[in-house]
Coordinates of C-alpha atoms and ligand atoms in Angstrom, one line a residue:
M136 CA -32.3 -47.9 22.9
R137 CA -29.2 -48.5 22.3
D138 CA -25.5 -46.6 22.1
E139 CA -25.1 -45.6 19.2
P140 CA -23.0 -45.1 17.1
E141 CA -21.4 -48.6 18.6
I142 CA -17.8 -49.9 17.4
G143 CA -18.2 -52.6 14.6
I144 CA -21.2 -51.8 13.0
L145 CA -22.1 -49.9 9.7
Y146 CA -24.3 -47.8 9.7
L147 CA -26.8 -46.6 6.4
V148 CA -27.8 -43.2 6.9
G149 CA -30.8 -41.6 4.9
T150 CA -30.1 -37.9 4.5
P151 CA -33.4 -35.8 2.4
I152 CA -34.2 -35.4 -0.6
G153 CA -34.8 -31.7 -0.2
N154 CA -36.7 -30.3 2.9
I155 CA -32.9 -30.5 5.3
S156 CA -36.2 -30.4 8.8
D157 CA -36.2 -34.3 7.0
L158 CA -33.2 -35.6 9.2
S159 CA -33.7 -37.1 11.7
P160 CA -32.8 -36.9 15.2
R161 CA -31.3 -39.9 15.3
A162 CA -29.5 -39.0 11.8
Q163 CA -28.0 -36.4 12.8
S164 CA -26.5 -37.9 16.2
I165 CA -25.0 -39.9 14.7
L166 CA -23.1 -37.7 11.9
E167 CA -22.4 -36.0 15.1
N168 CA -20.8 -39.1 16.8
V169 CA -18.9 -41.2 13.9
S170 CA -15.6 -41.0 13.2
I171 CA -15.5 -41.1 9.6
I172 CA -18.9 -41.1 6.9
A173 CA -17.9 -42.0 3.3
C174 CA -20.3 -40.0 1.2
E175 CA -20.2 -39.8 -3.1
D176 CA -19.6 -36.1 -3.6
T177 CA -17.3 -34.7 -0.5
R178 CA -18.3 -30.8 -1.6
H179 CA -22.2 -31.9 -2.0
S180 CA -22.8 -33.5 1.6
G181 CA -20.1 -30.7 3.0
I182 CA -22.9 -28.8 2.6
L183 CA -25.4 -30.7 4.2
L184 CA -22.7 -31.2 7.1
N185 CA -22.3 -27.8 6.9
R186 CA -25.5 -26.3 7.2
L187 CA -26.5 -29.6 10.0
K188 CA -23.7 -27.8 12.1
I189 CA -21.3 -30.6 11.7
K190 CA -17.4 -31.7 11.4
A191 CA -16.9 -34.8 10.5
S192 CA -14.2 -36.8 8.9
L193 CA -15.3 -37.6 5.1
I194 CA -14.1 -39.9 2.5
S195 CA -15.4 -40.2 -1.3
F196 CA -17.5 -43.5 -1.4
H197 CA -19.8 -43.5 -5.4
K198 CA -19.1 -46.2 -8.0
Y199 CA -16.3 -45.0 -9.4
N200 CA -13.3 -45.6 -6.5
C201 CA -15.8 -48.4 -4.0
K202 CA -14.7 -50.9 -5.4
K203 CA -10.7 -49.8 -3.7
R204 CA -12.5 -47.7 -0.7
V205 CA -15.2 -51.4 0.3
P206 CA -11.6 -52.6 2.0
E207 CA -10.3 -49.7 3.5
I208 CA -13.6 -48.8 4.9
L209 CA -13.5 -52.7 6.6
E210 CA -10.2 -52.0 7.7
H211 CA -11.1 -49.2 9.8
L212 CA -14.3 -51.0 10.8
A213 CA -11.2 -53.8 12.2
N214 CA -9.7 -50.6 13.9
N215 CA -12.4 -49.5 15.8
Q216 CA -13.4 -46.3 13.9
T217 CA -17.7 -46.0 13.4
I218 CA -18.2 -45.2 9.3
A219 CA -22.7 -43.8 8.5
L220 CA -22.3 -44.2 5.2
I221 CA -24.7 -41.7 2.7
S222 CA -25.6 -40.5 -0.5
D223 CA -26.0 -37.2 -2.5
A224 CA -30.2 -37.9 -1.3
G225 CA -32.3 -40.1 0.2
L226 CA -31.5 -43.8 1.3
P227 CA -28.0 -45.1 0.0
T228 CA -27.7 -48.1 -1.8
I229 CA -31.5 -46.8 -3.9
S230 CA -29.5 -46.0 -7.2
D231 CA -26.9 -44.9 -5.5
P232 CA -23.6 -46.9 -4.0
G233 CA -23.3 -49.3 -1.5
E234 CA -24.4 -52.4 -1.8
A235 CA -20.9 -53.7 -2.3
L236 CA -19.9 -52.2 0.4
V237 CA -23.0 -53.6 2.5
S238 CA -22.4 -57.0 1.6
A239 CA -19.2 -56.9 2.2
T240 CA -19.4 -55.8 5.7
R241 CA -22.1 -59.0 6.5
D242 CA -19.2 -61.0 5.0
S243 CA -16.1 -60.0 7.2
G244 CA -18.7 -60.7 10.5
Y245 CA -19.9 -56.5 10.8
D246 CA -23.1 -55.5 12.0
V247 CA -25.0 -53.1 9.0
V248 CA -27.1 -50.1 10.8
C249 CA -29.8 -48.6 8.8
I250 CA -31.1 -45.6 10.4
P251 CA -34.3 -44.9 7.7
G252 CA -34.9 -41.5 6.2
P253 CA -37.1 -39.8 2.6
C254 CA -36.1 -42.1 -0.1
A255 CA -38.0 -40.2 -3.9
A256 CA -39.1 -44.0 -4.5
L257 CA -41.4 -44.5 -1.7
T258 CA -42.4 -40.7 -1.1
A259 CA -43.8 -40.9 -4.6
L260 CA -45.9 -43.6 -4.3
I261 CA -47.5 -43.6 -1.4
A262 CA -47.8 -38.8 -2.5
S263 CA -50.2 -41.1 -5.8
G264 CA -52.6 -42.3 -4.8
L265 CA -52.4 -45.5 -7.3
P266 CA -51.4 -49.0 -6.0
A267 CA -49.2 -49.3 -2.9
E268 CA -49.7 -52.9 -1.8
R269 CA -47.5 -53.9 -4.2
F270 CA -45.5 -52.8 -5.9
C271 CA -42.3 -52.3 -8.0
F272 CA -39.0 -50.4 -7.8
E273 CA -37.4 -49.9 -11.6
G274 CA -34.4 -47.1 -10.8
F275 CA -33.3 -45.5 -13.9
L276 CA -34.6 -47.6 -17.0
P277 CA -31.4 -48.9 -18.9
R278 CA -29.8 -46.7 -21.5
K279 CA -29.0 -48.8 -24.2
T280 CA -32.1 -50.3 -26.5
R281 CA -32.2 -53.6 -26.8
A282 CA -31.8 -53.5 -22.9
R283 CA -33.7 -50.2 -22.3
K284 CA -37.3 -51.6 -25.0
L285 CA -36.4 -54.9 -23.4
A286 CA -37.1 -53.6 -19.7
L287 CA -39.9 -51.3 -21.1
D288 CA -41.4 -54.4 -22.9
H289 CA -41.8 -55.5 -18.7
I290 CA -42.9 -52.3 -17.5
V291 CA -46.2 -51.8 -19.0
K292 CA -46.9 -55.8 -18.9
E293 CA -46.5 -55.6 -15.3
T294 CA -49.7 -55.8 -13.2
R295 CA -48.4 -53.7 -9.8
T296 CA -47.7 -50.1 -10.1
S297 CA -43.7 -49.6 -11.1
I298 CA -41.9 -46.5 -10.0
L299 CA -38.9 -44.9 -12.6
Y300 CA -36.4 -41.9 -11.5
E301 CA -35.9 -39.7 -14.2
S302 CA -33.4 -36.3 -15.3
P303 CA -35.1 -33.9 -16.4
H304 CA -33.5 -34.2 -19.5
R305 CA -34.5 -37.6 -20.7
L306 CA -38.1 -38.0 -19.1
L307 CA -40.2 -37.5 -22.9
K308 CA -38.3 -39.3 -24.1
L309 CA -39.0 -42.3 -21.9
L310 CA -43.0 -40.8 -21.6
E311 CA -43.4 -41.3 -25.2
E312 CA -41.7 -44.8 -25.2
L313 CA -44.0 -45.3 -23.1
S314 CA -46.7 -44.1 -24.8
E315 CA -45.8 -46.1 -28.0
R316 CA -46.7 -49.4 -26.0
C317 CA -49.3 -48.5 -23.7
E318 CA -52.9 -46.7 -23.1
G319 CA -52.7 -43.0 -23.2
T320 CA -55.0 -43.3 -20.2
R321 CA -52.2 -46.0 -18.4
P322 CA -52.9 -44.1 -14.6
L323 CA -49.4 -42.5 -14.3
Y324 CA -48.1 -39.8 -11.7
V325 CA -44.5 -37.9 -11.5
A326 CA -43.8 -36.3 -8.6
R327 CA -41.3 -33.4 -8.4
E328 CA -39.5 -31.3 -6.9
L329 CA -40.5 -33.3 -3.0
T330 CA -39.9 -31.9 -0.3
K331 CA -39.6 -28.9 -1.3
K332 CA -40.6 -25.4 -1.9
H333 CA -42.1 -25.5 -6.0
E334 CA -43.0 -29.9 -5.2
Q335 CA -45.1 -30.7 -7.7
H336 CA -47.2 -34.7 -8.8
I337 CA -48.3 -34.1 -12.8
G338 CA -50.9 -37.1 -13.7
P339 CA -53.6 -38.2 -13.4
N340 CA -52.9 -40.3 -16.9
L341 CA -49.3 -40.6 -19.4
N342 CA -51.6 -38.3 -21.7
S343 CA -52.6 -35.5 -19.4
V344 CA -48.2 -36.4 -18.0
I345 CA -47.0 -36.0 -22.0
N346 CA -49.8 -33.2 -22.9
H347 CA -48.0 -31.1 -19.4
F348 CA -43.9 -31.2 -20.1
R349 CA -44.7 -30.4 -24.4
K350 CA -46.5 -27.4 -22.9
S351 CA -43.7 -27.2 -20.2
A352 CA -40.4 -28.0 -20.3
P353 CA -39.2 -30.5 -17.0
K354 CA -37.5 -29.6 -14.6
G355 CA -36.1 -30.5 -11.7
E356 CA -36.5 -33.3 -9.6
L357 CA -38.9 -36.4 -11.6
T358 CA -39.8 -39.7 -10.4
L359 CA -42.2 -41.3 -12.0
V360 CA -45.1 -43.7 -10.6
L361 CA -46.6 -45.9 -13.1
G362 CA -49.7 -48.1 -12.7
G363 CA -49.8 -52.4 -13.6
A364 CA -52.1 -53.5 -16.6
K365 CA -55.1 -54.8 -16.2
P366 CA -54.5 -59.0 -15.2
E367 CA -55.1 -60.5 -18.8
K368 CA -58.1 -61.7 -17.9
K369 CA -58.5 -65.6 -17.4
I370 CA -55.2 -66.9 -17.5
K371 CA -56.6 -70.8 -17.2
I372 CA -55.9 -72.6 -13.6
N373 CA -57.4 -75.5 -12.7
N374 CA -59.1 -76.1 -9.2
D375 CA -56.5 -78.2 -7.9
E376 CA -53.5 -74.9 -9.1
L377 CA -55.7 -73.1 -7.5
I378 CA -56.3 -74.6 -4.5
K379 CA -52.0 -75.0 -3.7
E380 CA -52.0 -71.3 -4.2
L381 CA -54.3 -70.7 -2.0
S382 CA -53.4 -73.4 0.6
N383 CA -49.7 -72.4 0.9
L384 CA -51.1 -68.5 1.1
I385 CA -53.3 -69.0 4.6
S386 CA -50.0 -71.6 5.5
Q387 CA -48.3 -68.1 6.1
G388 CA -50.7 -67.0 7.8
I389 CA -52.5 -64.9 5.7
P390 CA -56.6 -65.3 6.4
P391 CA -58.6 -66.6 4.0
S392 CA -60.7 -63.3 2.5
M393 CA -57.1 -62.2 2.6
A394 CA -56.0 -64.7 0.0
A395 CA -59.0 -64.8 -1.9
K396 CA -58.0 -61.1 -3.4
Q397 CA -54.3 -61.2 -3.5
L398 CA -54.9 -64.9 -5.8
S399 CA -57.6 -62.7 -7.7
K400 CA -55.0 -59.4 -8.4
I401 CA -52.5 -61.5 -10.0
T402 CA -55.0 -64.0 -12.0
G403 CA -57.6 -61.5 -12.9
I404 CA -60.3 -65.2 -11.3
S405 CA -62.7 -63.5 -9.2
K406 CA -62.6 -62.7 -5.0
N407 CA -65.9 -64.7 -4.7
L408 CA -65.3 -67.2 -7.1
L409 CA -61.6 -67.9 -5.0
Y410 CA -63.2 -67.3 -1.6
S411 CA -65.8 -70.1 -2.4
L412 CA -62.9 -72.7 -3.5
I413 CA -61.3 -72.4 -0.4
H414 CA -64.6 -73.6 1.2
K415 CA -65.0 -76.2 -0.4
E416 CA -61.5 -77.8 -0.1
Q417 CA -61.7 -78.9 3.3
N418 CA -58.0 -79.5 3.4
I419 CA -57.8 -76.1 3.6
Ligands
SAM687 N1 -31.4 -42.6 -2.9 C1 -31.9 -41.6 -3.7 C2 -33.6 -42.4 -3.5 O1 -33.5 -43.0 -2.4 O2 -34.0 -41.6 -3.2 C3 -32.2 -41.5 -4.5 C4 -31.2 -40.8 -5.9 S1 -31.1 -40.8 -7.7 C5 -29.7 -40.5 -8.0 C6 -32.2 -39.9 -7.8 C7 -32.7 -40.0 -8.8 O3 -33.7 -39.8 -7.4 C8 -33.3 -38.3 -9.3 O4 -32.7 -38.4 -10.5 C9 -34.5 -37.8 -8.7 O5 -35.3 -39.0 -10.9 C10 -35.2 -39.0 -7.9 N2 -35.6 -38.2 -6.8 C11 -34.5 -37.5 -6.0 N3 -34.7 -37.1 -5.2 C12 -36.0 -37.0 -6.1 C13 -37.6 -35.4 -5.6 N4 -37.2 -33.9 -4.6 N5 -38.3 -35.3 -6.3 C14 -38.4 -36.3 -6.7 N6 -37.0 -37.0 -7.6 C15 -36.5 -36.9 -6.8

């Protein structure tokens, strides 16, 4: 174990999304010992740090001041200060500020270390029971009409599970937009108030979720986990292309049966047929 925090490192620290006990001992120790904590809202994080009995020097870092703050934080690193970045909840940079700071810190030759912690997207995904082997994180959809329509059209065709964030007062609109584009039987879970006293998982499909929220107005924090679209059957790909794709997967160290399974998911072509191609082709 290294001694932390180290000079010249920016620490990205995951904080609880509801249940304060989810803060890891390592995160607690970093937050106790860094010279400065950059956070979205000093009042909000002040309350959390108070509950954790952490006395810290806080500076604000949010989307409206991050341009000005990035060089200031780099200056602190240059002056041998130790810095942690947190967001209001969960992991910084996941639908939260921080990305520009991380890349500027790396570009300036400093290290960045993440102290992992809760993230609503992953917590909702794995509790939903929907396929988690491959998935897409969409975060909040754009608000502008055209960009939003494009995003929705893309999401409903996506064959992987999609994860979306939404505020309670916009949830029904989003559910209606989805139901205009996909069947009511499309698997969907809405995770509500994860890690908190009134945690709830509403599903198992678009119809049942809409019915639920029409009767009981959405409240609290919400994450949507939408099952993927069924792959379009019979994509026309010739055997040479399939063999090339299979050998590419196998050359990455993926076992033949897994390579056949993965390609089957993408193309809709039977796993057994793909597996038999591997055996027929001696160069794979
Ligand atoms: N950085 C955070 C993370 O790692 O999860 C996400 C921040 S984003 C600004 C806030 C959104 O995350 C909320 O509007 C909601 O969609 C989702 N969220 C956060 N906490 C949640 C919770 N306890 N239960 C369900 N969704 C949550």
